[in-house]
PDB file of C-alpha atoms in Angstrom:
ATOM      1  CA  UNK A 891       0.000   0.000   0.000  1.00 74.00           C
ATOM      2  CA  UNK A 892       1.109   3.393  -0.667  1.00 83.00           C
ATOM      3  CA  UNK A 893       1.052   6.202   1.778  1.00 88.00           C
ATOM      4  CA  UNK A 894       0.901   9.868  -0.083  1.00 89.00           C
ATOM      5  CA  UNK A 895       1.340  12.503   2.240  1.00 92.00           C
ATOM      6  CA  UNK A 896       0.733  16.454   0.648  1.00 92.00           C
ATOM      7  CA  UNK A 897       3.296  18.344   2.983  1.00 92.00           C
ATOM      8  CA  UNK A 898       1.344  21.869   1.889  1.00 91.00           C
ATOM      9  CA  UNK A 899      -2.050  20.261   3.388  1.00 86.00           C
ATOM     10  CA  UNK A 900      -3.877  22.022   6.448  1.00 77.00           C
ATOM     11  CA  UNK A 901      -3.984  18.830   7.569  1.00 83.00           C
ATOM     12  CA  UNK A 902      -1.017  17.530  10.498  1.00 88.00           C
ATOM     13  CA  UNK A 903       0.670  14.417   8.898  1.00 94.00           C
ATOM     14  CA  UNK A 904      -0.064  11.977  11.389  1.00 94.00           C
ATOM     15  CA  UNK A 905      -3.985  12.235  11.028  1.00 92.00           C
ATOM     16  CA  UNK A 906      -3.135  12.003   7.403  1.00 94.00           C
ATOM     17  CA  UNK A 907      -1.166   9.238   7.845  1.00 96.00           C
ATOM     18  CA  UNK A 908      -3.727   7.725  10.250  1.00 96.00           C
ATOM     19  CA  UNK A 909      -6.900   8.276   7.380  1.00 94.00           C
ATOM     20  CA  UNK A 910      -4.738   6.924   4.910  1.00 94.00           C
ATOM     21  CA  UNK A 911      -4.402   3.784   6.658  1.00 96.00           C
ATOM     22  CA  UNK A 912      -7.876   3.700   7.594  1.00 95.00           C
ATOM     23  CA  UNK A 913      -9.056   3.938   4.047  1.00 92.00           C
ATOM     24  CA  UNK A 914      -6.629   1.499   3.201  1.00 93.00           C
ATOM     25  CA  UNK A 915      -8.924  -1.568   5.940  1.00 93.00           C
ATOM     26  CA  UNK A 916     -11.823   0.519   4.478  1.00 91.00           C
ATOM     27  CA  UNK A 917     -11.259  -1.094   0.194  1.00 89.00           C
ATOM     28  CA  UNK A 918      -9.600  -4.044   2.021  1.00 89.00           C
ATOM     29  CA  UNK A 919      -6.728  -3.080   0.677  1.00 91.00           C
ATOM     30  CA  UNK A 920      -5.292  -4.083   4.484  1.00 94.00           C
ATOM     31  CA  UNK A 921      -7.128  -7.015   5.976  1.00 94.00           C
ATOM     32  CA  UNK A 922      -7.394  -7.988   9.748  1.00 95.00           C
ATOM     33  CA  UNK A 923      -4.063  -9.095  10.713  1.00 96.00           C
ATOM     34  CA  UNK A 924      -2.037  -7.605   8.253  1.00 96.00           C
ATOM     35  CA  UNK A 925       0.883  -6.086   9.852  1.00 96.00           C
ATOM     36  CA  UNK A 926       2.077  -2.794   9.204  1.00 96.00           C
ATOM     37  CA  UNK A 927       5.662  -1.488   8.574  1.00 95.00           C
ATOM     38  CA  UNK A 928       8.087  -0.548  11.466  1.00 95.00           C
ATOM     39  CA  UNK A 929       7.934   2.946  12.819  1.00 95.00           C
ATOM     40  CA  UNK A 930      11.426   3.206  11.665  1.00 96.00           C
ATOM     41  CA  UNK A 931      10.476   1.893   7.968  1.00 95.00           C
ATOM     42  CA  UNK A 932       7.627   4.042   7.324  1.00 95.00           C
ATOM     43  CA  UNK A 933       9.625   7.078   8.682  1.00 96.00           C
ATOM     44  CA  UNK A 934      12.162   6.718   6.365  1.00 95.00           C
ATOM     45  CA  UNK A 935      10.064   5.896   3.316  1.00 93.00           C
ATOM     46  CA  UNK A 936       7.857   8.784   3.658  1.00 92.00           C
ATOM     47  CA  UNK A 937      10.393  11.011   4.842  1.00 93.00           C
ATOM     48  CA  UNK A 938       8.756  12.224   8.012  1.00 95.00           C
ATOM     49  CA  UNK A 939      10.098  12.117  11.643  1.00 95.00           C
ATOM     50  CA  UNK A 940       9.576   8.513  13.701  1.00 96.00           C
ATOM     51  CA  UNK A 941       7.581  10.818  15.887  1.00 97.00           C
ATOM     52  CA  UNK A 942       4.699  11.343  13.737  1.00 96.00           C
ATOM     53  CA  UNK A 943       4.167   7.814  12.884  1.00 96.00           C
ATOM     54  CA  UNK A 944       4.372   7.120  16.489  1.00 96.00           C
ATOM     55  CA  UNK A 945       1.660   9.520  16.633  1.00 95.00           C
ATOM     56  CA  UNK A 946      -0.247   8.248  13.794  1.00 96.00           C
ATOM     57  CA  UNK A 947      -0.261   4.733  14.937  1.00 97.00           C
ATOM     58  CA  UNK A 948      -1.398   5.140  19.039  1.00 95.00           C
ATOM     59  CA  UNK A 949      -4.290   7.049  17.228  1.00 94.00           C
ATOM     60  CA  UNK A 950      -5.287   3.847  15.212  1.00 96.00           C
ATOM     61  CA  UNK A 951      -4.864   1.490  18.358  1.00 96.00           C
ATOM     62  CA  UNK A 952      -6.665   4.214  20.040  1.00 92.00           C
ATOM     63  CA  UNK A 953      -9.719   4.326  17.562  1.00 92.00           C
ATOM     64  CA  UNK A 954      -9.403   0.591  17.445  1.00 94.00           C
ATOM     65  CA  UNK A 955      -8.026  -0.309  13.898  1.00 96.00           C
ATOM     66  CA  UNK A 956      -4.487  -1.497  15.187  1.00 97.00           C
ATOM     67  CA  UNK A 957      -3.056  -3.522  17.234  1.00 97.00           C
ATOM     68  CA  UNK A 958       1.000  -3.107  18.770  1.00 94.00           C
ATOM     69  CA  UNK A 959       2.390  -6.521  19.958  1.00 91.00           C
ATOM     70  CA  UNK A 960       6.028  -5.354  21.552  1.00 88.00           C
ATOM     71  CA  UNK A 961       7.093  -8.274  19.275  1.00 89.00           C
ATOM     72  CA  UNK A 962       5.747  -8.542  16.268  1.00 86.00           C
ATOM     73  CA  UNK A 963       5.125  -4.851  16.080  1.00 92.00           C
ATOM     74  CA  UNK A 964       1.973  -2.808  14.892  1.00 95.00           C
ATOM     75  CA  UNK A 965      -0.815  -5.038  13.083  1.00 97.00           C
ATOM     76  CA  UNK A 966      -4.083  -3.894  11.618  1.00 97.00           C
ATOM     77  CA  UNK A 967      -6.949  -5.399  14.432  1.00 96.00           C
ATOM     78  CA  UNK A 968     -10.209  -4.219  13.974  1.00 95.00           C
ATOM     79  CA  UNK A 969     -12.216  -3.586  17.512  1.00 91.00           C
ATOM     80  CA  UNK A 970     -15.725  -4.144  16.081  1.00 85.00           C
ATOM     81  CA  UNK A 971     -18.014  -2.404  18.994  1.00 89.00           C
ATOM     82  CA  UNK A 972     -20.724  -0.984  16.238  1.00 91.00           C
ATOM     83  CA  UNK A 973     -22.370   0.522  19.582  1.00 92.00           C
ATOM     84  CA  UNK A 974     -19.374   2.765  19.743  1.00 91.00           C
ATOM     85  CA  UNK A 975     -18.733   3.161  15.816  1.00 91.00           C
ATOM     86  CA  UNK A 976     -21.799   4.337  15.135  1.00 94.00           C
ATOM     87  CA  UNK A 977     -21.624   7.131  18.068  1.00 93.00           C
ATOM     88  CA  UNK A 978     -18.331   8.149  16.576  1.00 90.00           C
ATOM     89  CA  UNK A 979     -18.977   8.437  13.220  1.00 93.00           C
ATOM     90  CA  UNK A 980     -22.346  10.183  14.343  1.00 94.00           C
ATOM     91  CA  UNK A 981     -20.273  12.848  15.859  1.00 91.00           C
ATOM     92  CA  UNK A 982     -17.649  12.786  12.545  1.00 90.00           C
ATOM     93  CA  UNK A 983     -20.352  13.068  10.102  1.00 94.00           C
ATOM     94  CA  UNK A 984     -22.448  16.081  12.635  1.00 93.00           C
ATOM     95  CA  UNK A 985     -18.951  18.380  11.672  1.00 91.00           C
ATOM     96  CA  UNK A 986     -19.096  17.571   7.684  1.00 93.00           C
ATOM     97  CA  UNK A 987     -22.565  17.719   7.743  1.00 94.00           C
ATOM     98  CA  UNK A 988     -22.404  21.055   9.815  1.00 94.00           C
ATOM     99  CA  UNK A 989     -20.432  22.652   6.795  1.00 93.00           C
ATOM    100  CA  UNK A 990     -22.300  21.401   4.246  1.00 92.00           C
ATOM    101  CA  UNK A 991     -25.071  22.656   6.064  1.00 90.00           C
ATOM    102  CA  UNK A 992     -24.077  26.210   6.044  1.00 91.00           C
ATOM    103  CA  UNK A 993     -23.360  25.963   2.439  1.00 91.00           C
ATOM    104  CA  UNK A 994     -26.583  24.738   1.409  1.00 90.00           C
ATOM    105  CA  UNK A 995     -25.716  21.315   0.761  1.00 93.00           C
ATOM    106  CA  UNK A 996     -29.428  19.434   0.816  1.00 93.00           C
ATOM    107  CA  UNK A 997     -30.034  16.271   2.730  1.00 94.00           C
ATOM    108  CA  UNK A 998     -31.037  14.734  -0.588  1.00 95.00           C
ATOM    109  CA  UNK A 999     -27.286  15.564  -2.112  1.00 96.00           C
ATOM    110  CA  UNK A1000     -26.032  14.403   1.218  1.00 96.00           C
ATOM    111  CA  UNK A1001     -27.463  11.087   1.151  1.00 97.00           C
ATOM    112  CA  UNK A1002     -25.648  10.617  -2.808  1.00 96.00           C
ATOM    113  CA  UNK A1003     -22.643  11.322  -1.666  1.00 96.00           C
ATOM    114  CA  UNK A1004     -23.195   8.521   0.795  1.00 96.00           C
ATOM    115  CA  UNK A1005     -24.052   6.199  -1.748  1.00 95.00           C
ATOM    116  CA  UNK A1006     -21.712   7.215  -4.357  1.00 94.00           C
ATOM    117  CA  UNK A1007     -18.709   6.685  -1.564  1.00 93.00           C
ATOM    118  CA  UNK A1008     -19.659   3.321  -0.590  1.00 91.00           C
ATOM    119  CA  UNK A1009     -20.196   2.654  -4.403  1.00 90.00           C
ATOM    120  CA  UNK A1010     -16.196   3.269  -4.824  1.00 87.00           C
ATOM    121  CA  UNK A1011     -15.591   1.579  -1.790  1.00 83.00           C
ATOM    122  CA  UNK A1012     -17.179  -1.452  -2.690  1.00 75.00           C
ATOM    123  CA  UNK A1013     -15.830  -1.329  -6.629  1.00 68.00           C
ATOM    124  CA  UNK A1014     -12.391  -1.063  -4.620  1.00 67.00           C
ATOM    125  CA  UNK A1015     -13.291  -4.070  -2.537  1.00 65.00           C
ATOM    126  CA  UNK A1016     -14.393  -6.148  -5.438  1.00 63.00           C
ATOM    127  CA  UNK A1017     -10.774  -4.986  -7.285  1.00 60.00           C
ATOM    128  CA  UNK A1018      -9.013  -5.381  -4.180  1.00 51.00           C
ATOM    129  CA  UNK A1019      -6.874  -2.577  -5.285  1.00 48.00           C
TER     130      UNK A1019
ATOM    131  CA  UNK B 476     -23.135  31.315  21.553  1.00 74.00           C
ATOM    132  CA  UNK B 477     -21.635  29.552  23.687  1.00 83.00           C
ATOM    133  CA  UNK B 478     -17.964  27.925  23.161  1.00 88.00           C
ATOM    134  CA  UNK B 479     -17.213  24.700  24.886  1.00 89.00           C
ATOM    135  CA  UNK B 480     -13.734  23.313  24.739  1.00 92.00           C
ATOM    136  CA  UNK B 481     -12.593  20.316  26.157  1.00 92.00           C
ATOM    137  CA  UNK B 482      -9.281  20.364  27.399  1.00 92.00           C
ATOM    138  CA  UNK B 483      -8.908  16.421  27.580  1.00 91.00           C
ATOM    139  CA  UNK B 484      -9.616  15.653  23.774  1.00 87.00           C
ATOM    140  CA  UNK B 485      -7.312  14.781  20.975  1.00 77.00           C
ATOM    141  CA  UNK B 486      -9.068  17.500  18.586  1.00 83.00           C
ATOM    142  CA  UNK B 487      -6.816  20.606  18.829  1.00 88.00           C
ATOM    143  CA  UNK B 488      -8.232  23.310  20.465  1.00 94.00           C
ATOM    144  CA  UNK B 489      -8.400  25.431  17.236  1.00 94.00           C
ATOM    145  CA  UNK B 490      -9.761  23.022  15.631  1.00 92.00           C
ATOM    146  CA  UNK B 491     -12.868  22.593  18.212  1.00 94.00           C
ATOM    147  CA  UNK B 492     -13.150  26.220  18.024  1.00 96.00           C
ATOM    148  CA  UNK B 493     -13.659  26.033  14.375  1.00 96.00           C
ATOM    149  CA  UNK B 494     -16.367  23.486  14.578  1.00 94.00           C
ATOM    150  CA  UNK B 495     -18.229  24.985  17.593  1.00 94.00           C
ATOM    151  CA  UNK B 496     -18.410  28.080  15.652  1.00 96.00           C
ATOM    152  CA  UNK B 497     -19.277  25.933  12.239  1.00 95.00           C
ATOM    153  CA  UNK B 498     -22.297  24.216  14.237  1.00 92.00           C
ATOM    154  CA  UNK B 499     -22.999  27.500  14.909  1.00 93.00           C
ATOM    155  CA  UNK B 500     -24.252  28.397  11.748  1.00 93.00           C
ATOM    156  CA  UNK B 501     -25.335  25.478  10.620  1.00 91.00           C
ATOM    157  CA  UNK B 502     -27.954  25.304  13.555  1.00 89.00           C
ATOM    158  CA  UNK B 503     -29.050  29.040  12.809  1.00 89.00           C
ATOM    159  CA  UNK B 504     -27.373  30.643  16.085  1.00 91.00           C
ATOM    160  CA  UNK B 505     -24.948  32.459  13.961  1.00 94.00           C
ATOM    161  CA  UNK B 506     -26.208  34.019  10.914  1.00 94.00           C
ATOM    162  CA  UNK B 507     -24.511  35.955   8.218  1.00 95.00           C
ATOM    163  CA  UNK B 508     -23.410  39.238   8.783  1.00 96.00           C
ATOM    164  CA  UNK B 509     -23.181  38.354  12.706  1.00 96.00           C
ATOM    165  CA  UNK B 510     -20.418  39.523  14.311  1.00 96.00           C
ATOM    166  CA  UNK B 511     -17.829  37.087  15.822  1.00 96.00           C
ATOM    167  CA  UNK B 512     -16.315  38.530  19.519  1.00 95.00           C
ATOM    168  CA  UNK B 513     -12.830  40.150  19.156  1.00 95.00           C
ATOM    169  CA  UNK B 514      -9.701  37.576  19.175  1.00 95.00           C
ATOM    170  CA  UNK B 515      -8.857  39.027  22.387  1.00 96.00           C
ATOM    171  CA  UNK B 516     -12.349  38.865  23.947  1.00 95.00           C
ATOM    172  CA  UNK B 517     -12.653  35.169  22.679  1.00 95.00           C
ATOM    173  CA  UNK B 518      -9.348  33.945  24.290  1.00 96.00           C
ATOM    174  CA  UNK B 519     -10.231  35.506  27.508  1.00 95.00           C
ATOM    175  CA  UNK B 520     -13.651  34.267  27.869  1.00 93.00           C
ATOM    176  CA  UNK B 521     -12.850  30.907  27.213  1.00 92.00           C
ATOM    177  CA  UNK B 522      -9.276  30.834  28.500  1.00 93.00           C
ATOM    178  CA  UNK B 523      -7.528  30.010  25.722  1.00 95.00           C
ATOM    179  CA  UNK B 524      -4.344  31.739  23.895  1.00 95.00           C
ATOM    180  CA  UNK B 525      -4.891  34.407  21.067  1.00 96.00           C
ATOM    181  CA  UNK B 526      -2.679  32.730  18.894  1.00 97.00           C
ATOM    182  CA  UNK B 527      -4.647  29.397  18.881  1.00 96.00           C
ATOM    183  CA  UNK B 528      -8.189  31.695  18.374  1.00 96.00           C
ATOM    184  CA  UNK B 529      -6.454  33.734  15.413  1.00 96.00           C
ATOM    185  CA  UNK B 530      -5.537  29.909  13.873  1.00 95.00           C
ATOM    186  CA  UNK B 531      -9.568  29.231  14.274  1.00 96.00           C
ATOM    187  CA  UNK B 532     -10.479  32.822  12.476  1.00 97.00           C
ATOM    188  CA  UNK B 533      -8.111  32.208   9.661  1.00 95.00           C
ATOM    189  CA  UNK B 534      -9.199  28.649   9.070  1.00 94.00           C
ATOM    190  CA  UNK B 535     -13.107  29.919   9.316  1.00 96.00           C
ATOM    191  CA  UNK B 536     -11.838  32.619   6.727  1.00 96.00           C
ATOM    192  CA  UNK B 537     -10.035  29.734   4.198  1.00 92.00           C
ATOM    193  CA  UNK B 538     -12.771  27.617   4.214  1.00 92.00           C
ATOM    194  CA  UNK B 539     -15.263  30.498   3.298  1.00 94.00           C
ATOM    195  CA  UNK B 540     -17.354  30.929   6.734  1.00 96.00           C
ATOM    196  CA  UNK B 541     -15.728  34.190   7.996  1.00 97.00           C
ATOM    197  CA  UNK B 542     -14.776  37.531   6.682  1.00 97.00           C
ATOM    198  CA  UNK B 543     -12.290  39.398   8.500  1.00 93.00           C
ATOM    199  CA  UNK B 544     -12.550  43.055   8.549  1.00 91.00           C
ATOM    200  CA  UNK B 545      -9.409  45.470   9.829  1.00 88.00           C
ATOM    201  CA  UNK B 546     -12.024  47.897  11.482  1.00 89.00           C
ATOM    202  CA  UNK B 547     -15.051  45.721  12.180  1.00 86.00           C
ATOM    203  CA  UNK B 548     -13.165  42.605  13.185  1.00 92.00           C
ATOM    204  CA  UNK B 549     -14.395  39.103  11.859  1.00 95.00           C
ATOM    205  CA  UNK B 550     -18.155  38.766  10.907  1.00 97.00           C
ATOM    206  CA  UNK B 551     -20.064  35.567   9.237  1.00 97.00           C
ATOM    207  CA  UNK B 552     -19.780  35.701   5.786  1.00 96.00           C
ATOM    208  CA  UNK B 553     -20.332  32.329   3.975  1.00 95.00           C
ATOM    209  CA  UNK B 554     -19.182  31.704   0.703  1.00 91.00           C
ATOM    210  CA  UNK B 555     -21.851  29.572  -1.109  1.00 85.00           C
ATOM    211  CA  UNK B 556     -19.780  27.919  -3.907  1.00 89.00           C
ATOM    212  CA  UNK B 557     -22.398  24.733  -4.113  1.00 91.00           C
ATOM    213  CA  UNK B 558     -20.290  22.269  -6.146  1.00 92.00           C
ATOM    214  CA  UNK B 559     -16.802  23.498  -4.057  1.00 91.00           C
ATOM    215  CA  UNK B 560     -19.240  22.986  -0.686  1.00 91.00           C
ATOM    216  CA  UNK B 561     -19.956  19.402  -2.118  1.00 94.00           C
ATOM    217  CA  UNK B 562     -16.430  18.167  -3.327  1.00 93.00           C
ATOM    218  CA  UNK B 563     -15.029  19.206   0.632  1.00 90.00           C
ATOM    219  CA  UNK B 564     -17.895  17.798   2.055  1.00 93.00           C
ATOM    220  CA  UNK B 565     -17.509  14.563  -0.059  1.00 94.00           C
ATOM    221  CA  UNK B 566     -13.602  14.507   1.394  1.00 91.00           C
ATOM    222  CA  UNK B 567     -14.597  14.823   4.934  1.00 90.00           C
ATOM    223  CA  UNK B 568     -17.449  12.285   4.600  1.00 94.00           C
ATOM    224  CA  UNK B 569     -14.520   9.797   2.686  1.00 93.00           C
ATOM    225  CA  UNK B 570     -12.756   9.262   6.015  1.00 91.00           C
ATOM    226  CA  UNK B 571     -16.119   9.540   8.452  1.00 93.00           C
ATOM    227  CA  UNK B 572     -17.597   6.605   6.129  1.00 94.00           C
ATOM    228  CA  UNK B 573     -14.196   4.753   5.717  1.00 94.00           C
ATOM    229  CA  UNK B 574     -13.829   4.871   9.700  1.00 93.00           C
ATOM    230  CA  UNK B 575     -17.653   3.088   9.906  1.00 93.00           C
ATOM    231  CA  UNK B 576     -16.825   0.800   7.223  1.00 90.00           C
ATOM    232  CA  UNK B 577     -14.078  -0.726   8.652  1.00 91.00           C
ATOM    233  CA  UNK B 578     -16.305  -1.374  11.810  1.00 92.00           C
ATOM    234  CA  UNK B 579     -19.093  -3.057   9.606  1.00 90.00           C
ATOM    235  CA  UNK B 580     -21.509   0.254   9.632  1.00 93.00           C
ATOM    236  CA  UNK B 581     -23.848  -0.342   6.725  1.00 93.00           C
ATOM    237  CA  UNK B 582     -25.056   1.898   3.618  1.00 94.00           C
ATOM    238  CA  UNK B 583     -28.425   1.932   5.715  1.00 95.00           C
ATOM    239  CA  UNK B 584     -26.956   2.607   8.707  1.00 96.00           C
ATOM    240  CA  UNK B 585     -25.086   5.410   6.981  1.00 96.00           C
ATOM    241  CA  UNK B 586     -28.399   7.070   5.594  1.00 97.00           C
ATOM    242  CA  UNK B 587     -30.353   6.610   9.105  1.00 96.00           C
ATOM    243  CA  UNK B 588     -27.328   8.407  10.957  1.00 96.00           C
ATOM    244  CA  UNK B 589     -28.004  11.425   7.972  1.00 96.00           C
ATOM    245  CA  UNK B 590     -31.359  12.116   8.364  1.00 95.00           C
ATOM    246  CA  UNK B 591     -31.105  11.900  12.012  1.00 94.00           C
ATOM    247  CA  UNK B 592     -28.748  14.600  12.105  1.00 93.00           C
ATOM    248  CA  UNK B 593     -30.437  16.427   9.353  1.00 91.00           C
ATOM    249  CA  UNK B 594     -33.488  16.204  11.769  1.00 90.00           C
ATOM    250  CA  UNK B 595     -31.896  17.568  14.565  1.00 87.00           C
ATOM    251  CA  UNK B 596     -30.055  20.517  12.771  1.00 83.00           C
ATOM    252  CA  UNK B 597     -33.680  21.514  11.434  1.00 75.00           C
ATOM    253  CA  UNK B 598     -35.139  21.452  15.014  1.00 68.00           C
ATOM    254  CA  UNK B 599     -32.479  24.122  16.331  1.00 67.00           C
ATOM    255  CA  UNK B 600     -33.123  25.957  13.436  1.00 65.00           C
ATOM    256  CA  UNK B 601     -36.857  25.960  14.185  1.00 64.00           C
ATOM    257  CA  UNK B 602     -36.396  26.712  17.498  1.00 61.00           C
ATOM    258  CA  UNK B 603     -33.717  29.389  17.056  1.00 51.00           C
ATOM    259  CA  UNK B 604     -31.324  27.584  19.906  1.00 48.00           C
TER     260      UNK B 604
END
């Protein structure tokens, strides 16, 4: 899997590094189990400090996509409380929905962009790209 | 309006500024042309530093809620570019759906969680909160 991270983006790295890897479980590109590269490793292919994938990758185990075993080292594990999941991405969606909102986005447009994301999330499923 | 921030969460402060004041609008309590408090007023009232409420205003400026003014000071002032309001809003629901997915949320699911926030954004409208 590739990790692109735009250095001129609002956005800090490690949550870009962090939604990168969740869209990567998201099209299965990364399954349960998978294991993902050393700290060290990803620092130095992406050039960024150790720091920020440090930072990136307490916020998956945190959210509950990864695992860290001190020995085998950080694999994707995928804490499946829908209970909780649906609360958080209640509150994730309330902020995007918020601006759209404000900018006159209907809840008729809203609801195709929900189905035209999980379209391309399924087509990448199927591809397993 | 009141501004809430909670000192314990991941979300930078700026950046819960930036939504409170997002929600804001999007629930009617702010309305365009209304006058946001001074940077220094803002800091002081909620305890925060001016730097990190100046970050808020100039992120509420680039994403086209704010207007900042050298003599009146920053005001509402939404920019209503529909099809740039639904290509960030498709972005920002990307990762919110991607997060869900990976925790088996369904497409249904995903529509129900819509319309019940669509619901409750139109009652605080209605009721002017």
């Amino acid at each position: 899997m590739i990790i692109e991270i735009d250095f001129n983006s609002d956005e800090a790295i490690y949550v870009q590094l962090t939604n990168q890897i969740i869209m990567g479980i998201a099209t299965s590109r990364l399954r349960e189990g998978d294991p993902l590269p050393s700290v060290r490793q990803l620092a130095d292919t992406v050039g960024i400090n150790m720091h920020t994938v440090n930072k990136a990758y307490s916020l998956l185990r945190q959210e509950g996509f990864v695992s860290i075993d001190r020995r085998k080292g950080a694999f994707i594990s995928i804490d499946v409380d829908k209970i909780k999941a649906l609360e958080e991405m209640k509150e994730n969606l309330k902020v995007a929905l918020a601006k759209g909102c404000c900018k006159n986005v209907t809840r008729e447009e809203a609801h195709e962009l929900i189905d035209e994301i999980f379209d391309e999330y399924s087509v990448d499923r199927q591809e397993g790209i």
